[in-house]
Short mmCIF file of C-alpha atoms in Angstrom, two decimals:
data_model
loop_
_atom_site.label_atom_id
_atom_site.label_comp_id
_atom_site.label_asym_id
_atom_site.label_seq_id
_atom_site.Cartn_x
_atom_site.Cartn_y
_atom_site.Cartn_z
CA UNK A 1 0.00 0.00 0.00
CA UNK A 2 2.60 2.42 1.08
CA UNK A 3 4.80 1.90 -2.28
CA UNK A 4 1.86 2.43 -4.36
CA UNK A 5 1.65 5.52 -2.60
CA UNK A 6 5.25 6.40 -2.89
CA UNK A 7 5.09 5.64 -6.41
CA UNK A 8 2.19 7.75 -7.45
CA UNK A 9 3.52 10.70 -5.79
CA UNK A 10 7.04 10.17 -7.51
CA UNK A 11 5.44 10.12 -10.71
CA UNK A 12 3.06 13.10 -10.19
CA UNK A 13 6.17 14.58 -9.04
CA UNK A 14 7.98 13.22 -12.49
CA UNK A 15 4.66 14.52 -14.45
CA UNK A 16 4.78 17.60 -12.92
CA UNK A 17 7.77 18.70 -14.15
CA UNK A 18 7.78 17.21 -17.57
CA UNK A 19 4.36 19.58 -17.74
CA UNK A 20 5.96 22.60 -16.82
CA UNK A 21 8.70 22.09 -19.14
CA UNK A 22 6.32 22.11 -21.65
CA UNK A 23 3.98 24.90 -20.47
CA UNK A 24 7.27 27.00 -20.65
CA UNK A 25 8.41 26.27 -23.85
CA UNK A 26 4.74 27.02 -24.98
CA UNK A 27 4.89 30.54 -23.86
CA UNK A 28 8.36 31.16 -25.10
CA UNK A 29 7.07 29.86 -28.51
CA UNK A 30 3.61 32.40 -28.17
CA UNK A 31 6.46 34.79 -26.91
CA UNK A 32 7.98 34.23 -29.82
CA UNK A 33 5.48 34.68 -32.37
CA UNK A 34 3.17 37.33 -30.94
CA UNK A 35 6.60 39.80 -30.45
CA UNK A 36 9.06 38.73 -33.47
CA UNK A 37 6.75 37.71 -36.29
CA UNK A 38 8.21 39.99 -38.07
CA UNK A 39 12.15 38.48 -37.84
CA UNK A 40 11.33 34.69 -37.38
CA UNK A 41 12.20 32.53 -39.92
CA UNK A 42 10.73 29.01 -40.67
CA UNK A 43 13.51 26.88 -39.02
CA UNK A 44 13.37 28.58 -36.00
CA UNK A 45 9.39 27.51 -35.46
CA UNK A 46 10.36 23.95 -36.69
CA UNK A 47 12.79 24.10 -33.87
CA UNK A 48 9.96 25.43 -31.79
CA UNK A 49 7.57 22.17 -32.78
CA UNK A 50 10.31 19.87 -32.61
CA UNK A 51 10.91 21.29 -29.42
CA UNK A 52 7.28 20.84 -28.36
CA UNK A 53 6.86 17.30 -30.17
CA UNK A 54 9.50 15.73 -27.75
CA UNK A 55 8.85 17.30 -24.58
CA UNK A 56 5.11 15.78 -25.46
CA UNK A 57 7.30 12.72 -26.25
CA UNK A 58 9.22 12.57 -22.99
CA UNK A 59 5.53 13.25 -20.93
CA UNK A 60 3.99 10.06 -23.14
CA UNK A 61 7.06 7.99 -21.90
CA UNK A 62 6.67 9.02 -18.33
CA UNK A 63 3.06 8.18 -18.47
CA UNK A 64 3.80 4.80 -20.19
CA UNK A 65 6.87 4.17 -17.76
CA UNK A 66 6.04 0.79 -15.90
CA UNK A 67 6.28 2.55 -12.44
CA UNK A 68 3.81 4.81 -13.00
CA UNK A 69 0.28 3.28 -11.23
CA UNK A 70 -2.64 3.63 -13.85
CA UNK A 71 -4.26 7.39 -13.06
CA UNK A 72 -7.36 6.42 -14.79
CA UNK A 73 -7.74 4.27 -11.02
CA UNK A 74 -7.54 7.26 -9.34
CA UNK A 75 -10.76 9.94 -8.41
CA UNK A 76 -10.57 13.42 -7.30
CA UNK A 77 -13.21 14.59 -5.55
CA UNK A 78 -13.66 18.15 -4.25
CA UNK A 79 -13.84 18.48 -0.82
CA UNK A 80 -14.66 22.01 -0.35
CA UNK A 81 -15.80 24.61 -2.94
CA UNK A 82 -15.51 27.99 -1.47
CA UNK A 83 -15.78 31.81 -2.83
CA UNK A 84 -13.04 33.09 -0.90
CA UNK A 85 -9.45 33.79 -2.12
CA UNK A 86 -7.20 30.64 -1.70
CA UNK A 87 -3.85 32.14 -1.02
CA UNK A 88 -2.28 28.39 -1.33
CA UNK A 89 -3.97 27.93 -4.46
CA UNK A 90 -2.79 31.62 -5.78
CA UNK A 91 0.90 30.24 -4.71
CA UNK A 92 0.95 27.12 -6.44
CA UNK A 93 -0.45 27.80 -9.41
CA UNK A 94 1.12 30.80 -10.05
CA UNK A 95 -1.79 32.86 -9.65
CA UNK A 96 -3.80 31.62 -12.14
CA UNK A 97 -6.27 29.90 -10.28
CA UNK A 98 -7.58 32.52 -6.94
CA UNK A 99 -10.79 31.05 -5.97
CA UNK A 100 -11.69 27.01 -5.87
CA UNK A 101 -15.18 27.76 -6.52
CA UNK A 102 -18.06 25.99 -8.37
CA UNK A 103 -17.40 28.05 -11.69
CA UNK A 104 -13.19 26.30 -11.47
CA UNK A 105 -14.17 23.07 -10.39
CA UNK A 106 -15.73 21.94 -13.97
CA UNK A 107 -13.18 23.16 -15.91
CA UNK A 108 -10.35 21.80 -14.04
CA UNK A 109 -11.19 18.40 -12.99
CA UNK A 110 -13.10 17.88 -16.17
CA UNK A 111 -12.69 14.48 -17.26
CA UNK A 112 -14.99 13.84 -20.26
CA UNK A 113 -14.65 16.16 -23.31
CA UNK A 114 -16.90 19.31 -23.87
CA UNK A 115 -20.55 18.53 -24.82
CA UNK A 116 -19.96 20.31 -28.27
CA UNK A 117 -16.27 18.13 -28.64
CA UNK A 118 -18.67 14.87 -27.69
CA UNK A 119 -21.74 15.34 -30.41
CA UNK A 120 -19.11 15.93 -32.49
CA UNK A 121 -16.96 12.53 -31.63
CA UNK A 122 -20.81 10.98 -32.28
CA UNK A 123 -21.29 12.19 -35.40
CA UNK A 124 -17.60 11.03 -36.06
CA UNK A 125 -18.07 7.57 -35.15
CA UNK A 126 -21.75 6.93 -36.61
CA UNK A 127 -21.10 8.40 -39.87
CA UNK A 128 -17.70 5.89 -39.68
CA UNK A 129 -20.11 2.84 -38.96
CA UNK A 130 -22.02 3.87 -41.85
CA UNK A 131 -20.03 3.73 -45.14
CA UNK A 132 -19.19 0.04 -43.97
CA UNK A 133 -16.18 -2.29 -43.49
CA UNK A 134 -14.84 -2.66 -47.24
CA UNK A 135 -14.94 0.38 -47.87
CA UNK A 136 -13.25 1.93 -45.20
CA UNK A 137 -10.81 -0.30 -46.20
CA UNK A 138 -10.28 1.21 -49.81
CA UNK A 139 -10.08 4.87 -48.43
CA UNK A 140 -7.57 3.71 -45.51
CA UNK A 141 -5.76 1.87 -48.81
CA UNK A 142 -5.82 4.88 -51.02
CA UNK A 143 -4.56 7.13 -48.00
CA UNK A 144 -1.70 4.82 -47.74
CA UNK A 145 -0.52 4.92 -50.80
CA UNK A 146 -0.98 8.23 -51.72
CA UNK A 147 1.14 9.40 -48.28
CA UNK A 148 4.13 6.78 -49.36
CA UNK A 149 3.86 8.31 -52.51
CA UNK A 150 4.51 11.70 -50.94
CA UNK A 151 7.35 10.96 -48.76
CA UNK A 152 9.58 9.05 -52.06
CA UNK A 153 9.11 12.40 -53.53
CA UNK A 154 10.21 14.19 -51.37
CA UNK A 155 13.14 12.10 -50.15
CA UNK A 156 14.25 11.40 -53.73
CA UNK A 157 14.31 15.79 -54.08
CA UNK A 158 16.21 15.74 -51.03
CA UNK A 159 18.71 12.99 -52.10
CA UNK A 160 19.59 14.43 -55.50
CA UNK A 161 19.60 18.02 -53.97
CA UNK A 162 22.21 16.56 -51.63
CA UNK A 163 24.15 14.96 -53.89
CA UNK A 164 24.51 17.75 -56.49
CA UNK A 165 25.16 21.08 -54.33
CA UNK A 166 26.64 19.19 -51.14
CA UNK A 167 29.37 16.87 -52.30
CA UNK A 168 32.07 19.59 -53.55
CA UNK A 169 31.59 20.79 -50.38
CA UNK A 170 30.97 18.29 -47.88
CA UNK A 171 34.60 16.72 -47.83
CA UNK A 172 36.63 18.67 -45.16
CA UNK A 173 38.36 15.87 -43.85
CA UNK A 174 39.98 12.87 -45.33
CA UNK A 175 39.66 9.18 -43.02
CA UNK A 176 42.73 8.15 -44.59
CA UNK A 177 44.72 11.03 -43.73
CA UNK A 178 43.40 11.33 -40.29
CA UNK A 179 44.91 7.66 -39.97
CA UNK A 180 48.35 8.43 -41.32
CA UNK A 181 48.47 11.97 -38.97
CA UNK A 182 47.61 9.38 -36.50
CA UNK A 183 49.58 6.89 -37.04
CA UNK A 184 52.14 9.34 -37.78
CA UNK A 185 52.49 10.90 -33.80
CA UNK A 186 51.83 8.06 -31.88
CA UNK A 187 54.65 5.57 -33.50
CA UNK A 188 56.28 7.83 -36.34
CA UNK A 189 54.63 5.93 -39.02
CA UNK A 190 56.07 7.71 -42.64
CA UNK A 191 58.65 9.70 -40.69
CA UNK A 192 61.43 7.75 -39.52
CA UNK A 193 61.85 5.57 -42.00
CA UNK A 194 63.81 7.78 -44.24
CA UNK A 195 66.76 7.09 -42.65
CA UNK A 196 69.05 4.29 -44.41
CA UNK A 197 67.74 1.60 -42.61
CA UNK A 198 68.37 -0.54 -45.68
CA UNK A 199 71.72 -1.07 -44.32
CA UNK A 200 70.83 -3.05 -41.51
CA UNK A 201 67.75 -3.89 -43.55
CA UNK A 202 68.34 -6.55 -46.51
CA UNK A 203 70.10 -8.32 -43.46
CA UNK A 204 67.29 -8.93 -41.51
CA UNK A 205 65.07 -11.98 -41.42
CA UNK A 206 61.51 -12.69 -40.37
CA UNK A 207 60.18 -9.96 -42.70
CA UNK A 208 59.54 -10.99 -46.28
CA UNK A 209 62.03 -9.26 -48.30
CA UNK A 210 59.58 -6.51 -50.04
CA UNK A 211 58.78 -5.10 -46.59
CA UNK A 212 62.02 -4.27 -45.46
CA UNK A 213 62.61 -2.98 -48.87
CA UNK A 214 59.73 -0.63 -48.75
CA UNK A 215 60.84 0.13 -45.02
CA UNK A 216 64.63 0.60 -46.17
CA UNK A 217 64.06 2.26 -49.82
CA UNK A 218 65.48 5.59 -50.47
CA UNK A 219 63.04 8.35 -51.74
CA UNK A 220 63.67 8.09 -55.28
CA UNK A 221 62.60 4.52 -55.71
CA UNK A 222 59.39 5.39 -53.22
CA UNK A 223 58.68 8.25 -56.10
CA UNK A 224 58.90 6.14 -59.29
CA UNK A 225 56.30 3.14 -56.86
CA UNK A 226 53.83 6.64 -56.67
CA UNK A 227 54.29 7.85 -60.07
CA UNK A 228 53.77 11.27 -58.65
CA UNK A 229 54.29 14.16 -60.83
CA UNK A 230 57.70 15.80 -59.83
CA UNK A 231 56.61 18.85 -57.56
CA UNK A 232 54.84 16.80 -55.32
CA UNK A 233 57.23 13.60 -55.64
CA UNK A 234 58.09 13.17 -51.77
CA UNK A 235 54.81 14.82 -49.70
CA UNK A 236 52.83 12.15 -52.15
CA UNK A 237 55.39 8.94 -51.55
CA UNK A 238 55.21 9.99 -48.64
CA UNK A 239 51.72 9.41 -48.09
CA UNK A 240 51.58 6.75 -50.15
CA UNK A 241 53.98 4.59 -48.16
CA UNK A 242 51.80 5.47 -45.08
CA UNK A 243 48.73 4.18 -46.90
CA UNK A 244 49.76 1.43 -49.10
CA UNK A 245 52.35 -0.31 -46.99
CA UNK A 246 50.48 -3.42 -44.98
CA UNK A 247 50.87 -3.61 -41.24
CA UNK A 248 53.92 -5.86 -40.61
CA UNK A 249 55.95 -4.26 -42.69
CA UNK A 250 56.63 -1.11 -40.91
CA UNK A 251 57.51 -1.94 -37.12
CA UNK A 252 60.54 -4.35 -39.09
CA UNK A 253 62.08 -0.52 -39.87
CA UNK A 254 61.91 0.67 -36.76
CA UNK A 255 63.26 -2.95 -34.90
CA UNK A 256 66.13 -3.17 -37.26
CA UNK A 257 67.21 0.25 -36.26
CA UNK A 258 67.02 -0.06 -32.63
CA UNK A 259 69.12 -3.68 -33.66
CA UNK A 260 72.00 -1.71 -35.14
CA UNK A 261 71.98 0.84 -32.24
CA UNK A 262 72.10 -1.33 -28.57
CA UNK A 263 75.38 -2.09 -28.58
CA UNK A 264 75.60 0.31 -25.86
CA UNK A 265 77.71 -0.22 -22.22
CA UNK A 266 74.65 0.43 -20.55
CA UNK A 267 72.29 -2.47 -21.48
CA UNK A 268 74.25 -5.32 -20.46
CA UNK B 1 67.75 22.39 13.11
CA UNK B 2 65.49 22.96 10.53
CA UNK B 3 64.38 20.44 8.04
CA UNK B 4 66.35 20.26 5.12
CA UNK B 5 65.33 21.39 1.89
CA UNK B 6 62.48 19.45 0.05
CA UNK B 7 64.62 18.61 -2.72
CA UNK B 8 67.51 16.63 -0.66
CA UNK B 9 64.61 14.75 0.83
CA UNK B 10 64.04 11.33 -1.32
CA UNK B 11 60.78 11.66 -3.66
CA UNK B 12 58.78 8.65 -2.19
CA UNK B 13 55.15 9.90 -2.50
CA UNK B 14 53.88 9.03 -5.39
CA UNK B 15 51.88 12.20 -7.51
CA UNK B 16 48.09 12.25 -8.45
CA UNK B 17 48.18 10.01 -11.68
CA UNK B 18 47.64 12.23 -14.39
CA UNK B 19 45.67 10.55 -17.20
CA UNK B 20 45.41 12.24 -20.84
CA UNK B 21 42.02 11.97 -22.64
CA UNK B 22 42.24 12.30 -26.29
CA UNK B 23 40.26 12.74 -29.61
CA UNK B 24 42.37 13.01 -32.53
CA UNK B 25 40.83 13.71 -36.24
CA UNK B 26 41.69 16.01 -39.22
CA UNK B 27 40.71 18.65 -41.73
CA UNK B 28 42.10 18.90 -45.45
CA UNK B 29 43.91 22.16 -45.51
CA UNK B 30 40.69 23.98 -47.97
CA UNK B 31 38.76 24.00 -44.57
CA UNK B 32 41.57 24.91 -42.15
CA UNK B 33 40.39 27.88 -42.23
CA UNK B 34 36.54 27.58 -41.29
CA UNK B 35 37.79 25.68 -38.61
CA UNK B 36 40.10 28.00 -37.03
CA UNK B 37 36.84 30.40 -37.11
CA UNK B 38 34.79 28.07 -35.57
CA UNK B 39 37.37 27.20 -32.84
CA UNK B 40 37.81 30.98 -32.28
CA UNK B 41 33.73 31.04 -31.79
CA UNK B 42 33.89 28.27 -29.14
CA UNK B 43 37.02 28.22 -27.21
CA UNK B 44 38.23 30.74 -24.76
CA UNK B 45 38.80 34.39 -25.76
CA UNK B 46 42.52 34.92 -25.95
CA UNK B 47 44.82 35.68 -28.85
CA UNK B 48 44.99 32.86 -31.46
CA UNK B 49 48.19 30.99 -30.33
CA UNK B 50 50.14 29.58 -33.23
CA UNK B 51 53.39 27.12 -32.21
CA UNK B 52 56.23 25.86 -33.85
CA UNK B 53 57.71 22.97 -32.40
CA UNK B 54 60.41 19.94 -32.69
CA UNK B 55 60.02 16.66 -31.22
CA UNK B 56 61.94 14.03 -30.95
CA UNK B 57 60.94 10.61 -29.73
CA UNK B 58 63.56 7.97 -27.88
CA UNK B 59 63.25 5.09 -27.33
CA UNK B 60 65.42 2.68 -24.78
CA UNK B 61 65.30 -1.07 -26.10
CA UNK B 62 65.39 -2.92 -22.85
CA UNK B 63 65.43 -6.43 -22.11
CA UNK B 64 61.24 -6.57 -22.18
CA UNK B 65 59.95 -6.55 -25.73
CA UNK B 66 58.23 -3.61 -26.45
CA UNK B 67 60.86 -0.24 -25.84
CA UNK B 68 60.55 2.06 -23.48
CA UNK B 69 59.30 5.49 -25.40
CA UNK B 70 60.21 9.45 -24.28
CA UNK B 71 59.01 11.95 -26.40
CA UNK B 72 61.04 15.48 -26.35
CA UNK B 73 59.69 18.45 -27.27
CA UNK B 74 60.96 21.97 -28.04
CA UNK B 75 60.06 25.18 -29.26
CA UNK B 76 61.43 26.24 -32.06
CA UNK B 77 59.42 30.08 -32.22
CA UNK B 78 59.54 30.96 -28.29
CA UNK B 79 63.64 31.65 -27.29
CA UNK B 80 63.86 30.68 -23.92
CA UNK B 81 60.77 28.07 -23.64
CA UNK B 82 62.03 25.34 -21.68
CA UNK B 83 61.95 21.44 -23.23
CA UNK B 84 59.14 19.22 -22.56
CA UNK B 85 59.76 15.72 -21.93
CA UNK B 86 56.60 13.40 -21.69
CA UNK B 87 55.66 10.14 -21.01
CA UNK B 88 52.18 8.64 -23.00
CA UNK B 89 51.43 5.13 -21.43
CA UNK B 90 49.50 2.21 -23.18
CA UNK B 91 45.81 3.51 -24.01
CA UNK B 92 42.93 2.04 -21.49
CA UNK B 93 41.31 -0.81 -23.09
CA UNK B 94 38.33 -0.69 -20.55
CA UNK B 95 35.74 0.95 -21.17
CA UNK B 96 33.96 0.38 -24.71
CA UNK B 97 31.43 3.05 -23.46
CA UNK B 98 33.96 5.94 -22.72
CA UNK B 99 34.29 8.02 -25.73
CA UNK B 100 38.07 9.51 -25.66
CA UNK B 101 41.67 7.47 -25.02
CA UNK B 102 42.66 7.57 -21.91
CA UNK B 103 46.76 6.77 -21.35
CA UNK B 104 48.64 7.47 -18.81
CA UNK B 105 50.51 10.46 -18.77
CA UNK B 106 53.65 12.26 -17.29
CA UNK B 107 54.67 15.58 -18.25
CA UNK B 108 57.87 17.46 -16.83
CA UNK B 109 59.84 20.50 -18.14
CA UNK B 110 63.63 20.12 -18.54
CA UNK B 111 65.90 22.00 -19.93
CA UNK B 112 68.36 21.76 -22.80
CA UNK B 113 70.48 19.14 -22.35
CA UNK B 114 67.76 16.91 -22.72
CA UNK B 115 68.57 14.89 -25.59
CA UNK B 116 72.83 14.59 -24.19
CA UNK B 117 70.74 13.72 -21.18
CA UNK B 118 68.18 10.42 -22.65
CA UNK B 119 71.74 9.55 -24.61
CA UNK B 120 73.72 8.95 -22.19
CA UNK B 121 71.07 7.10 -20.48
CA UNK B 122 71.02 4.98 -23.63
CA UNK B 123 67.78 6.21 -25.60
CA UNK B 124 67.92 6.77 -28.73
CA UNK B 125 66.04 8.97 -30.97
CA UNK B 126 63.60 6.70 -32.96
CA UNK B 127 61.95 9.40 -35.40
CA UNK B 128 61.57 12.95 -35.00
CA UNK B 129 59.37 15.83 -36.86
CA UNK B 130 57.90 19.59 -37.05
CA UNK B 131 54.67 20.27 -35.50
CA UNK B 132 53.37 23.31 -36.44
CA UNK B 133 49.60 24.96 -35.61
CA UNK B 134 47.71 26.62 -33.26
CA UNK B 135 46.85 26.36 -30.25
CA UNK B 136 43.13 26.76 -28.56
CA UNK B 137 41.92 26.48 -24.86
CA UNK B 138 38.35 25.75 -23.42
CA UNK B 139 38.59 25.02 -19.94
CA UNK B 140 40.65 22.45 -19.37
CA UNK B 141 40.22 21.19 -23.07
CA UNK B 142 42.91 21.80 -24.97
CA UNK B 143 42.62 21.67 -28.55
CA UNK B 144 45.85 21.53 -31.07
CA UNK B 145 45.25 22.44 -34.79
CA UNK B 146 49.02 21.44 -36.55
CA UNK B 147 50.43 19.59 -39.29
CA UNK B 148 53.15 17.80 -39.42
CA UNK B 149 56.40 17.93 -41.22
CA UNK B 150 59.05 15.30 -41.74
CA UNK B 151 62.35 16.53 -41.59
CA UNK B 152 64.35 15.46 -44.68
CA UNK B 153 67.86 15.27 -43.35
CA UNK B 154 68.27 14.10 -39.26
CA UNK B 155 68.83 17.16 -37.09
CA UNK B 156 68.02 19.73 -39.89
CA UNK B 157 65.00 21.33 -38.80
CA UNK B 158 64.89 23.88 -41.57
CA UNK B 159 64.62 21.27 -44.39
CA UNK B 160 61.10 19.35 -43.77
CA UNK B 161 58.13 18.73 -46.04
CA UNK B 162 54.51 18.42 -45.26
CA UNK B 163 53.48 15.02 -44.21
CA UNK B 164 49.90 14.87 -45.54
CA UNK B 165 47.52 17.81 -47.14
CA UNK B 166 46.02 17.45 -43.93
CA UNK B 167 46.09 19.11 -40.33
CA UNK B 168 45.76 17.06 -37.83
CA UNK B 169 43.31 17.94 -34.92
CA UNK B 170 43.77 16.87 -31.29
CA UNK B 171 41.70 17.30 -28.03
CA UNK B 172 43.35 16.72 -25.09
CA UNK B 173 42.46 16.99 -21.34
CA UNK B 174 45.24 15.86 -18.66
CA UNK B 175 43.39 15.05 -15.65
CA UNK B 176 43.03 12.61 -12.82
CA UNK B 177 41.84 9.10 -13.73
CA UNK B 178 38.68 7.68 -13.20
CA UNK B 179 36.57 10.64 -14.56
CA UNK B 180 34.34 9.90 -16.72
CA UNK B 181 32.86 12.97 -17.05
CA UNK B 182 35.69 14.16 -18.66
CA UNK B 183 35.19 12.31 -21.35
CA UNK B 184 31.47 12.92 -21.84
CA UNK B 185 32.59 16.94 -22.11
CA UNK B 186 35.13 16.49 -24.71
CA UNK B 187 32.40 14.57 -26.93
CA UNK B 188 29.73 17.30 -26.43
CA UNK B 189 32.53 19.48 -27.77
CA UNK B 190 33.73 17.50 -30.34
CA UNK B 191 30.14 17.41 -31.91
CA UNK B 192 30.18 21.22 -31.96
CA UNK B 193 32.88 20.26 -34.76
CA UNK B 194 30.92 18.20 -36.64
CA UNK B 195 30.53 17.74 -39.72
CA UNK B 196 33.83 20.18 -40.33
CA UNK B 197 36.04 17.83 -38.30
CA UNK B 198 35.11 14.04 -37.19
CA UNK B 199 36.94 13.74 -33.63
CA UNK B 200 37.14 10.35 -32.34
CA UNK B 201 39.19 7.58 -30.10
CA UNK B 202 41.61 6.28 -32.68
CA UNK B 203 43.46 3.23 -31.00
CA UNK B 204 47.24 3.74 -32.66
CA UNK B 205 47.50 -0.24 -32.34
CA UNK B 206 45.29 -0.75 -35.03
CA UNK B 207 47.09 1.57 -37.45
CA UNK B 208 50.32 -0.18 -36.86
#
């Protein structure tokens, strides 16, 4: 009994909240367009919606959440209607509400729709029995198809629009370069291994012979691999040996120079 | 008597273990420059901070397999800057969930003798090369826009050529371990770069 209790309060509580989140960004969007209707721009009230449509999101959640106890069991009934000034009431709901009185009550703890809002629902749902089953059918059909129809337009516009003004633009990075820069600081990766290592490096086994090669080869040879036009012979062998040479191959060049160098007093 | 000075007295405390969380990606050098503007939007107002700097990483083959690596770092625009010499452990493989690297990290400032210094003590100098960018601060985010030069002939810092047509962009926070948060700031930050610059946890291992 008591964790029921607990629980409905911590999700009033939780409700609460997620309601006056949205009754605020209500007014700042009436703000909005009663006072700058002249400067607003259509993404800025599709930002307005969107933010709307998820704060209405977020309250659906909390109300489906599995610790929330089903409200429809609950009843509020008014204890005491009085014309005075409430000064509680003024407090909590920010003034809005002075007087619990008989002309609040309906309005606020209203839980069927308005009279008018009900004929109407009526109508609705009699006129709905009438046309019958199959053909409700064809019109839910025909609604179907013609609102997929509508969205492959407009997501084919938007995919050839993309593709024709965006791609000049849209590369600002390169992946593969990223991965040489990388590879480049953390281990030296296309920088140390201009250095002669080749003497040490024809020597050495365990690698297959092209790797130390690449590893060991002097610039020239790395230009005529890259075919690079002559400006640009070492920045592009450069890059080039970063990309194209296999992992394997490359630790070998460093090894065999740290080989050639330990014959120092200090290690033994 | 008073105590002697702190520095006869034998370092035995150990010091907070600084961690270093970093994102690494890159822009082609076309868009250098809308990033700079963007980075001047978002990081802290100072004067754009441009460096120039050498390093040199050692390395000391020791008995174990993989070497022992120093990396040594110097100004080359700033007379009088003192050398850095820092340590960058093995990344953290924990976490799939935590969005930067996190290595260990130990930074000190030495000064010029360094490299007759890591010589003697048997390092030697694996690969070096020319860092040069700029420099932007938010917080305690730190975020390095450079590219990187190789230098043509060993020692000769004046003859180097452009590794890649790309700058390469780090952020970096050195902080205690074990905070997460950290993390979860840089990657709010590094989607403000989006989709100019891709930042991300590259793992060097799998690049080897």
């Amino acid at each position: 009994m008591q964790r029921e209790e607990k629980q409905l309060e911590a999700s009033l509580d939780a409700l609460l909240n997620q309601v006056a989140d949205l009754k605020n960004s209500l007014g700042s969007f009436i703000y909005k367009l009663e006072n700058e209707y002249d400067r607003l721009t259509w993404p800025s009230v599709l930002d307005s919606f969107a933010l709307l449509s998820g704060q209405l999101n977020t309250l659906n959640k909390v109300l489906k959440h599995e610790k929330t106890p089903l409200f429809r069991n609950q009843v509020i009934i008014p204890l005491v209607l009085s014309p005075d000034r409430d000064e509680d009431l003024m407090r909590q709901t920010e003034g809005r509400v002075p007087v619990f009185s008989h002309e609040v009550v309906p309005d606020h703890l209203r839980t069927k729709p308005d009279p008018e809002v009900e004929e109407q629902e009526k109508q609705l749902t009699t006129d709905a029995a009438r046309i019958g089953a199959d053909v409700a059918q064809k019109q839910i059909q025909s609604l179907n198809k013609m609102c997929s129809n509508l969205l492959e337009k407009i997501s084919k516009e938007e995919r050839e629009s993309e593709s024709g003004g965006l791609r000049p633009n849209k590369q600002t990075f390169n992946p593969a370069d990223t991965n040489a820069l990388v590879a480049a600081v953390a281990f030296g990766k296309g920088l140390s291994n201009w250095r002669p290592s080749g003497s040490s490096g024809p020597g050495q086994p365990g690698q297959p012979g092209t790797g130390t090669i690449l590893a060991g080869a002097s610039g020239l040879q790395q230009v005529q691999m890259a075919g690079a036009p002559s400006q640009q012979q070492p920045m592009l062998s450069g890059v080039q040996m970063a990309q194209a040479s296999q992992p394997g191959k490359m630790p070998s060049g460093i090894k065999t120079n740290i080989k050639s160098a330990s014959m120092h007093p200090y290690q033994r | 008597m008073e105590a002697p000075p702190v520095t006869m007295m034998p370092v035995t405390g150990g010091t907070v273990n600084m961690m270093e969380y970093l994102l690494q990606g890159s822009v082609l050098d076309h868009s250098l420059e809308s990033l700079i503007h963007r980075l001047r939007g978002l990081c802290d107002n100072m004067e754009p901070e441009t460096f120039l700097d050498h390093e040199m990483v050692f390395l000391l083959k020791g008995q174990q397999a993989s070497p022992f690596v120093l990396r040594a770092r110097r100004s080359m625009d700033r007379a009088g800057a003192p050398w850095h010499l820092r340590y960058l452990g093995q990344p953290e493989m924990g976490d799939k969930n935590r969005h930067a690297l996190v290595r260990n990290c130990v930074d000190i400032a030495t000064s010029e003798n360094l490299t007759d210094f890591l010589m003697e003590m048997g390092f030697r100098m694996d690969h070096e090369f020319v860092a040069k960018g700029h420099l932007f601060r938010k917080g305690i985010m730190k975020i390095m826009v450079y590219k990187i030069f190789r230098i043509l002939v060993p020692g000769n810092t004046d003859s180097t050529e452009a590794l890649s047509l790309s700058y390469l962009v780090e952020l970096s926070v050195v902080a205690p371990g074990g905070q997460d948060m950290v993390s979860d700031d840089m990657r709010n930050f590094a989607e403000q770069l989006k989709p100019l610059v891709h930042l991300e946890k590259i793992d060097p291992k799998r690049l080897m």
